[in-house]
């Protein structure tokens, strides 16, 4: 079994992002770009190294750790070009059969591409380049080939008329055989421009040494790079498109796919129906046959089989919606377990709570979970009925089968099967309204 090392270059300046956040930590599908690249790399590679700029290294280390990914972060003290950056990891090169160099700002790269690069190396190539045919090739290095051998990569400013006509361009990703990687990179002379060491020079050097150099072709979208926020939004658009296509292929119904926004980890079971304008934050798992109605926002939520959510529902972290439960319009649920078949259909806030199976929570019910200092639990049993416009002041417990009268403010526990009135009794004064009107 061949071993491989992914080297992810992430020491870009990112000035054009106009942000304090290092460029590669800007999110796509709510996951930092760099971590998309690491995940693609992780699938094919055995170990990953990230090359960071000095000011960004700590933030990058933290982001990697937070998501439970594994990669060493090494610092490139000065940004002297892509070859120079890759060489920061040189100590490790000879321990691996394959070295795959990826860019931290091209988050759409796929695991399949990493695998294909490795296959080419396994078939004897010393250098393999990921080529592409972008609609507009301007700005990209052109791949100069001789039959199926790659001879050189010509950056646009150095290209002749004939070379400029070549549509096959350098996507940036490169694979190097571990045995020759250090020698080739060391030989890269100070490039002609800006005192930079270009990784792309590896191609001509390897070719001149009689080594096998090949290109594979990948989709140009995969290597779309992010240098500013406009490009970030374009990459996000393509990412969302990809996710929608996958969701539909896997059996979800999206009524207006272009209006549904996924996070990188959104999980959809089969038979899910998603109406227009639904937004997923991180950490949402949607069970089989769930319906999410229009204009809902979900984050950190777990929906069990057959639940119906929305329209206009907001599920926040810790929302656990039981089998067949209904969460209706203008309902916000946070850190609450809603039992199977329970209904919370209109205008409610249910936070830090348990709602037992089959319980009905009436319109306008609010859990008063916060006393200004701490959050407290509202525990509602099974088969209970909470009348409309009730305030449940936590900590409070409402027993199984209990009934809370509409308009109650509940501050004390309600025993099982009891009826609780938490409001002033109504008094009718006959004729009083008419008398007032006469005055
Ligand atoms: C590179 C290729 C070009 C290709 C294009 C595709 C080179 C020399 N050129 O150009 O042929 O068509 O990608 O997008 O490789 N980086 C470091 N340290 C450095 C310099 C760069 O870590 O000292 C990182 C950057 O953060 C970035 C990546 O390397 O993630 C690529 O560098 P960039 O300057 O964007 O190269 P391009 O001009 O896009
Ligand atoms: Mg670039």
Coordinates of C-alpha atoms and ligand atoms in Angstrom, one line a residue:
X1 CA 0.0 0.0 0.0
X2 CA 1.4 3.4 -1.0
X3 CA 1.7 6.1 1.5
X4 CA 0.9 9.7 0.7
X5 CA 1.3 13.2 2.2
X6 CA -1.0 16.1 1.4
X7 CA 0.7 19.5 1.6
X8 CA -1.9 22.3 1.7
X9 CA -0.6 25.7 0.9
X10 CA -2.5 28.3 2.9
X11 CA 0.0 31.2 3.4
X12 CA -1.9 33.6 1.1
X13 CA -2.1 37.2 2.2
X14 CA -5.8 37.5 1.7
X15 CA -5.6 41.3 1.7
X16 CA -8.4 41.5 -0.8
X17 CA -10.8 39.8 1.6
X18 CA -10.7 42.9 3.7
X19 CA -11.0 40.8 6.8
X20 CA -9.0 40.0 10.0
X21 CA -9.9 36.3 9.5
X22 CA -7.1 34.5 7.6
X23 CA -8.4 34.0 4.0
X24 CA -8.4 30.2 4.1
X25 CA -10.7 30.3 7.2
X26 CA -13.5 32.0 5.4
X27 CA -16.4 29.6 5.3
X28 CA -18.1 27.8 2.4
X29 CA -21.1 25.8 3.3
X30 CA -20.3 27.1 6.9
X31 CA -17.0 25.2 6.9
X32 CA -13.7 27.1 6.6
X33 CA -12.3 26.7 3.0
X34 CA -9.1 25.1 4.2
X35 CA -11.1 22.3 6.0
X36 CA -12.9 21.4 2.8
X37 CA -9.5 20.9 1.2
X38 CA -8.3 18.9 4.2
X39 CA -11.3 16.7 4.1
X40 CA -10.8 16.0 0.4
X41 CA -7.1 15.3 1.1
X42 CA -7.8 13.2 4.2
X43 CA -9.8 10.7 2.1
X44 CA -6.9 9.9 -0.2
X45 CA -3.9 10.8 1.9
X46 CA -2.4 9.4 5.0
X47 CA -1.2 12.6 6.6
X48 CA -1.7 16.2 5.9
X49 CA 0.5 19.3 6.5
X50 CA -0.8 22.8 6.3
X51 CA 1.7 25.6 5.4
X52 CA 0.5 28.8 7.1
X53 CA 1.7 32.4 7.3
X54 CA 3.1 33.3 10.7
X55 CA 0.2 35.6 11.7
X56 CA -2.4 33.0 10.8
X57 CA -0.9 29.8 12.2
X58 CA -2.6 29.8 15.5
X59 CA -6.1 30.5 14.1
X60 CA -5.6 27.8 11.6
X61 CA -4.5 25.3 14.3
X62 CA -7.5 26.1 16.3
X63 CA -9.9 25.7 13.4
X64 CA -8.5 22.3 12.5
X65 CA -8.7 21.1 16.1
X66 CA -12.2 22.4 16.6
X67 CA -13.5 20.2 13.8
X68 CA -11.6 17.1 14.9
X69 CA -9.4 17.0 11.8
X70 CA -5.7 16.1 11.9
X71 CA -3.0 18.1 10.3
X72 CA 0.3 19.5 11.3
X73 CA 0.6 23.2 10.8
X74 CA 4.0 24.5 9.7
X75 CA 4.9 28.1 9.2
X76 CA 6.3 29.6 6.1
X77 CA 8.1 32.7 7.5
X78 CA 8.2 34.6 4.3
X79 CA 6.0 34.1 1.2
X80 CA 8.5 33.3 -1.5
X81 CA 6.3 31.3 -3.8
X82 CA 4.5 28.0 -4.1
X83 CA 7.6 25.9 -4.4
X84 CA 9.2 27.6 -1.4
X85 CA 6.0 27.0 0.5
X86 CA 5.9 23.3 -0.4
X87 CA 9.5 22.9 0.7
X88 CA 8.6 23.9 4.3
X89 CA 7.4 20.4 4.6
X90 CA 10.6 18.9 3.0
X91 CA 11.6 16.9 6.1
X92 CA 8.6 14.6 5.6
X93 CA 8.9 14.1 1.9
X94 CA 11.2 11.1 1.9
X95 CA 8.8 9.2 4.2
X96 CA 6.0 9.1 1.6
X97 CA 5.5 7.6 -1.8
X98 CA 3.3 10.4 -3.0
X99 CA 3.3 14.1 -2.2
X100 CA 0.1 16.0 -3.2
X101 CA 0.3 19.7 -3.1
X102 CA -3.1 21.5 -2.8
X103 CA -4.1 25.1 -2.3
X104 CA -6.1 26.1 0.8
X105 CA -8.1 28.6 -1.1
X106 CA -9.7 26.2 -3.6
X107 CA -12.3 24.5 -1.5
X108 CA -14.2 22.7 -4.3
X109 CA -11.4 20.2 -4.9
X110 CA -12.7 16.7 -4.6
X111 CA -11.5 13.5 -3.0
X112 CA -11.7 11.9 -6.4
X113 CA -9.1 14.3 -7.8
X114 CA -6.7 13.5 -5.0
X115 CA -7.2 9.8 -5.7
X116 CA -6.6 10.3 -9.5
X117 CA -3.3 12.2 -8.8
X118 CA -2.2 9.3 -6.6
X119 CA -3.1 6.8 -9.3
X120 CA -1.0 8.7 -11.8
X121 CA 2.0 8.6 -9.4
X122 CA 1.4 4.9 -8.8
X123 CA 1.6 4.4 -12.6
X124 CA 5.1 5.8 -12.6
X125 CA 4.8 9.6 -13.0
X126 CA 7.3 11.7 -11.1
X127 CA 5.1 14.8 -11.5
X128 CA 1.4 15.0 -12.2
X129 CA -0.5 18.2 -12.8
X130 CA -4.3 18.7 -12.6
X131 CA -5.2 20.4 -15.9
X132 CA -8.5 22.1 -16.8
X133 CA -10.2 23.9 -19.6
X134 CA -11.7 27.1 -18.1
X135 CA -14.2 29.1 -20.2
X136 CA -11.8 32.0 -20.0
X137 CA -8.1 30.8 -19.8
X138 CA -6.7 34.3 -19.2
X139 CA -4.4 34.5 -16.2
X140 CA -3.7 30.8 -16.0
X141 CA -0.5 28.9 -16.8
X142 CA -0.8 27.0 -20.1
X143 CA 0.2 23.3 -20.2
X144 CA 2.7 22.6 -22.9
X145 CA 2.5 18.9 -23.9
X146 CA 4.4 16.6 -26.3
X147 CA 2.0 13.7 -26.9
X148 CA 1.0 12.4 -23.5
X149 CA 4.1 13.9 -21.8
X150 CA 3.9 17.2 -20.2
X151 CA 6.9 19.4 -21.0
X152 CA 6.4 22.7 -19.3
X153 CA 3.9 25.1 -17.8
X154 CA 4.0 28.6 -19.3
X155 CA 2.7 31.4 -17.3
X156 CA 0.7 33.8 -19.4
X157 CA 3.1 36.7 -19.4
X158 CA 5.8 34.5 -20.9
X159 CA 3.7 32.7 -23.5
X160 CA 4.0 33.1 -27.3
X161 CA 0.9 33.6 -29.5
X162 CA 0.8 29.9 -30.3
X163 CA 1.0 29.0 -26.6
X164 CA -1.7 31.4 -25.7
X165 CA -4.0 29.5 -28.0
X166 CA -3.7 26.5 -25.8
X167 CA -6.9 26.0 -23.7
X168 CA -5.5 23.4 -21.4
X169 CA -4.5 25.2 -18.2
X170 CA -2.8 24.6 -14.9
X171 CA -5.4 24.0 -12.2
X172 CA -2.6 24.4 -9.6
X173 CA -2.8 21.1 -7.8
X174 CA 0.3 19.0 -8.2
X175 CA 1.4 15.5 -7.3
X176 CA 5.1 14.6 -6.9
X177 CA 6.7 11.3 -6.3
X178 CA 8.2 11.3 -2.8
X179 CA 11.5 9.8 -4.1
X180 CA 12.3 12.8 -6.4
X181 CA 10.2 15.6 -4.9
X182 CA 12.9 17.2 -2.7
X183 CA 15.5 17.1 -5.6
X184 CA 13.1 18.7 -8.1
X185 CA 11.9 21.4 -5.7
X186 CA 15.4 22.3 -4.7
X187 CA 16.3 22.7 -8.3
X188 CA 13.6 25.3 -8.9
X189 CA 15.6 28.4 -9.5
X190 CA 14.6 31.8 -8.4
X191 CA 11.9 32.4 -11.0
X192 CA 12.1 35.3 -13.5
X193 CA 9.5 37.3 -11.7
X194 CA 9.3 38.9 -8.3
X195 CA 11.9 36.6 -6.8
X196 CA 9.4 33.9 -6.4
X197 CA 10.0 30.1 -6.5
X198 CA 7.3 28.6 -8.7
X199 CA 6.0 25.1 -8.1
X200 CA 5.1 25.0 -11.8
X201 CA 8.8 24.9 -12.7
X202 CA 8.8 21.4 -11.4
X203 CA 7.3 20.3 -14.7
X204 CA 10.2 21.4 -17.0
X205 CA 12.9 20.3 -14.5
X206 CA 11.4 16.8 -14.2
X207 CA 11.0 16.6 -18.0
X208 CA 14.6 17.6 -18.7
X209 CA 15.7 14.9 -16.3
X210 CA 13.9 12.3 -18.4
X211 CA 11.2 11.7 -15.7
X212 CA 7.6 11.0 -16.5
X213 CA 5.4 14.1 -16.3
X214 CA 1.7 13.8 -17.0
X215 CA -1.5 15.8 -16.7
X216 CA -5.0 14.6 -15.7
X217 CA -8.0 16.7 -16.6
X218 CA -10.4 17.9 -13.9
X219 CA -13.5 20.2 -13.9
X220 CA -12.4 23.8 -13.9
X221 CA -14.8 24.6 -11.1
X222 CA -12.8 22.3 -8.8
X223 CA -9.9 24.7 -8.7
X224 CA -11.8 27.9 -8.6
X225 CA -9.7 30.0 -6.2
X226 CA -10.8 32.6 -3.7
X227 CA -9.0 35.8 -3.6
X228 CA -11.8 38.2 -2.7
X229 CA -15.3 38.1 -1.4
X230 CA -16.9 38.1 -4.8
X231 CA -15.0 34.9 -5.7
X232 CA -16.0 33.6 -2.3
X233 CA -19.7 34.1 -3.1
X234 CA -19.2 32.4 -6.5
X235 CA -17.6 29.4 -4.9
X236 CA -20.4 29.3 -2.3
X237 CA -22.9 29.3 -5.2
X238 CA -21.2 26.4 -6.9
X239 CA -20.9 24.5 -3.6
X240 CA -24.6 24.9 -2.9
X241 CA -25.4 23.8 -6.5
X242 CA -23.4 20.7 -5.9
X243 CA -25.1 19.9 -2.6
X244 CA -28.6 20.4 -4.1
X245 CA -27.8 18.0 -6.9
X246 CA -26.5 15.4 -4.5
X247 CA -29.5 15.8 -2.2
X248 CA -31.9 15.3 -5.1
X249 CA -30.0 12.3 -6.4
X250 CA -30.2 10.7 -3.0
X251 CA -33.9 11.0 -2.8
X252 CA -34.9 14.3 -1.4
X253 CA -37.5 16.5 -3.0
X254 CA -36.6 20.2 -3.3
X255 CA -39.4 22.2 -4.6
X256 CA -37.2 25.2 -5.5
X257 CA -33.6 23.9 -5.2
X258 CA -32.0 27.2 -5.9
X259 CA -33.5 28.6 -2.7
X260 CA -32.4 25.9 -0.3
X261 CA -29.0 26.4 1.4
X262 CA -27.1 23.6 3.0
X263 CA -24.2 23.4 5.4
X264 CA -21.3 21.0 4.8
X265 CA -22.7 18.5 7.3
X266 CA -26.4 18.6 6.6
X267 CA -27.7 15.1 6.6
X268 CA -31.0 14.2 4.8
X269 CA -32.8 10.9 5.0
X270 CA -34.7 9.5 2.1
X271 CA -38.1 10.9 1.2
X272 CA -37.5 14.3 2.7
X273 CA -39.4 17.1 1.2
X274 CA -38.0 20.6 1.4
X275 CA -40.1 23.6 0.4
X276 CA -38.7 26.9 -0.9
X277 CA -36.4 29.2 1.1
X278 CA -35.0 26.9 3.7
X279 CA -31.6 27.5 5.3
X280 CA -29.5 24.9 7.1
X281 CA -26.9 25.9 9.6
X282 CA -24.4 23.4 10.8
X283 CA -25.3 20.1 12.5
X284 CA -28.7 19.3 11.2
X285 CA -29.9 15.7 10.7
X286 CA -33.2 15.2 8.9
X287 CA -34.8 11.8 9.3
X288 CA -36.8 9.8 6.8
X289 CA -39.9 11.4 5.3
X290 CA -39.6 14.6 7.1
X291 CA -41.2 17.7 5.6
X292 CA -39.6 21.1 6.0
X293 CA -42.0 23.8 4.9
X294 CA -41.1 27.1 3.4
X295 CA -39.0 29.8 5.1
X296 CA -37.6 27.7 7.9
X297 CA -34.1 28.1 9.5
X298 CA -32.5 25.1 11.1
X299 CA -29.3 24.7 13.0
X300 CA -27.9 22.0 15.3
X301 CA -31.2 20.2 15.1
X302 CA -32.2 16.6 14.9
X303 CA -35.5 15.7 13.2
X304 CA -36.9 12.2 13.5
X305 CA -38.9 10.3 10.9
X306 CA -42.1 11.9 9.6
X307 CA -41.8 15.2 11.5
X308 CA -43.3 18.3 9.9
X309 CA -41.6 21.6 10.5
X310 CA -42.6 25.1 9.4
X311 CA -43.5 27.2 7.5
X312 CA -41.5 29.9 9.2
X313 CA -40.0 27.7 11.9
X314 CA -36.7 28.3 13.6
X315 CA -34.9 25.3 15.1
X316 CA -31.8 26.2 17.1
X317 CA -29.0 24.0 18.5
X318 CA -30.3 21.2 20.7
X319 CA -33.7 21.0 19.1
X320 CA -34.7 17.4 19.0
X321 CA -38.0 16.9 17.1
X322 CA -39.6 13.5 17.7
X323 CA -41.1 11.1 15.3
X324 CA -44.2 12.6 13.6
X325 CA -44.1 15.8 15.7
X326 CA -45.4 19.0 14.3
X327 CA -43.6 22.4 14.6
X328 CA -45.6 25.1 13.0
X329 CA -45.3 28.7 12.0
X330 CA -43.4 31.2 14.0
X331 CA -42.2 28.6 16.5
X332 CA -38.7 28.8 17.9
X333 CA -37.2 25.7 19.5
X334 CA -33.9 25.7 21.4
X335 CA -32.3 22.9 23.5
X336 CA -35.5 21.1 23.7
X337 CA -36.6 17.6 23.2
X338 CA -40.0 17.4 21.6
X339 CA -41.6 13.9 22.0
X340 CA -43.1 11.8 19.3
X341 CA -46.4 13.1 17.9
X342 CA -46.3 16.3 20.0
X343 CA -47.6 19.5 18.4
X344 CA -46.4 23.0 18.8
X345 CA -48.1 24.7 15.9
X346 CA -48.2 28.4 16.4
X347 CA -46.2 31.4 17.7
X348 CA -44.2 29.8 20.5
X349 CA -40.8 29.9 22.1
X350 CA -39.8 26.5 23.6
X351 CA -36.3 26.7 25.1
X352 CA -34.5 24.5 27.6
X353 CA -37.4 22.1 27.7
X354 CA -38.8 18.7 27.4
X355 CA -42.2 18.3 25.8
X356 CA -43.6 14.8 26.3
X357 CA -45.0 12.6 23.5
X358 CA -48.4 13.6 22.2
X359 CA -48.5 16.8 24.2
X360 CA -50.2 19.7 22.6
X361 CA -48.7 23.2 23.1
X362 CA -51.2 25.9 22.3
X363 CA -50.6 29.1 20.3
X364 CA -48.4 31.7 21.9
X365 CA -46.9 29.5 24.7
X366 CA -43.6 30.7 26.0
X367 CA -41.1 29.0 28.2
X368 CA -39.6 31.7 30.4
X369 CA -36.3 29.9 30.7
X370 CA -34.0 32.7 31.6
X371 CA -34.1 34.7 34.9
X372 CA -31.3 37.1 33.8
X373 CA -28.6 34.9 35.4
X374 CA -29.2 31.3 34.5
X375 CA -31.3 29.1 32.2
X376 CA -33.8 26.7 33.7
X377 CA -35.7 23.7 32.5
X378 CA -39.4 23.4 31.7
X379 CA -40.4 19.8 31.9
X380 CA -43.7 18.9 30.3
X381 CA -44.9 15.3 30.5
X382 CA -46.7 13.1 28.0
X383 CA -50.2 13.7 26.7
X384 CA -50.4 17.1 28.4
X385 CA -52.3 20.1 27.1
X386 CA -50.9 23.7 27.4
X387 CA -53.6 26.3 26.7
X388 CA -52.8 29.1 24.4
X389 CA -50.9 32.2 25.5
X390 CA -49.4 30.5 28.6
X391 CA -46.1 31.5 30.2
X392 CA -44.3 28.6 31.8
X393 CA -41.8 30.1 34.3
X394 CA -38.8 27.7 34.6
X395 CA -37.8 25.7 36.5
X396 CA -41.2 24.1 36.4
X397 CA -42.6 20.7 35.9
X398 CA -46.0 19.8 34.3
X399 CA -47.1 16.3 34.9
X400 CA -48.3 13.7 32.3
X401 CA -51.8 14.4 31.2
X402 CA -52.0 17.7 33.0
X403 CA -54.0 20.6 31.5
X404 CA -53.0 24.2 31.7
X405 CA -55.8 26.8 31.2
X406 CA -55.3 29.3 28.4
X407 CA -53.6 32.5 29.5
X408 CA -51.9 31.0 32.5
X409 CA -48.6 32.1 34.0
X410 CA -47.4 28.9 35.6
X411 CA -44.8 29.3 38.3
X412 CA -45.4 26.1 40.3
X413 CA -45.3 22.5 39.3
X414 CA -48.6 21.0 38.0
X415 CA -49.2 17.4 39.2
X416 CA -50.1 14.6 36.8
X417 CA -53.7 14.9 35.3
X418 CA -54.3 18.2 37.2
X419 CA -56.0 21.2 35.7
X420 CA -54.0 24.4 36.5
X421 CA -55.4 28.0 36.3
X422 CA -52.7 30.6 36.5
X423 CA -54.7 33.7 35.8
X424 CA -57.2 36.1 37.4
X425 CA -60.8 34.9 37.4
X426 CA -63.1 36.7 35.0
X427 CA -65.8 39.0 36.5
X428 CA -68.8 40.2 34.3
X429 CA -70.6 43.5 35.4
X430 CA -74.0 43.5 33.7
X431 CA -74.9 46.7 31.9
X432 CA -71.7 48.5 33.0
X433 CA -70.5 49.2 29.4
X434 CA -73.8 50.8 28.4
X435 CA -73.8 53.1 31.5
X436 CA -70.2 54.2 30.7
X437 CA -71.3 55.0 27.1
X438 CA -74.1 57.3 28.3
X439 CA -71.7 59.4 30.3
Ligands
LIG1 C1 -1.1 29.2 -9.5 C2 -0.2 28.6 -10.6 C3 -0.8 28.9 -12.0 C4 -2.2 28.2 -12.0 C5 -3.0 28.8 -10.9 C6 -4.4 28.2 -10.8 C7 2.0 28.8 -9.6 C8 3.3 29.5 -9.7 N1 1.1 29.2 -10.5 O1 -1.1 30.7 -9.7 O2 0.0 28.2 -13.0 O3 -2.8 28.4 -13.3 O4 -2.4 28.7 -9.6 O5 -5.2 28.8 -9.8 O6 1.8 27.9 -8.9 N2 1.1 30.3 -1.4 C9 1.9 30.0 -0.2 N3 3.1 30.6 -0.1 C10 3.6 31.4 -1.0 C11 2.9 31.6 -2.2 C12 1.6 31.1 -2.4 O7 1.4 29.3 0.7 O8 4.8 31.9 -0.8 C13 -0.2 29.7 -1.5 C14 -1.3 30.7 -1.7 O9 -1.9 30.9 -0.4 C15 -2.3 29.9 -2.5 C16 -1.5 29.0 -3.4 O10 -0.2 28.9 -2.7 O11 -3.2 29.1 -1.7 C17 -1.3 29.5 -4.8 O12 -0.7 30.7 -4.9 P1 -1.2 31.9 -5.8 O13 -0.4 33.1 -5.6 O14 -2.7 32.0 -5.7 O15 -0.9 31.3 -7.3 P2 -1.7 31.7 -8.6 O16 -1.2 33.0 -9.1 O17 -3.1 31.5 -8.4
LIG2 MG1 -4.5 31.7 -6.8

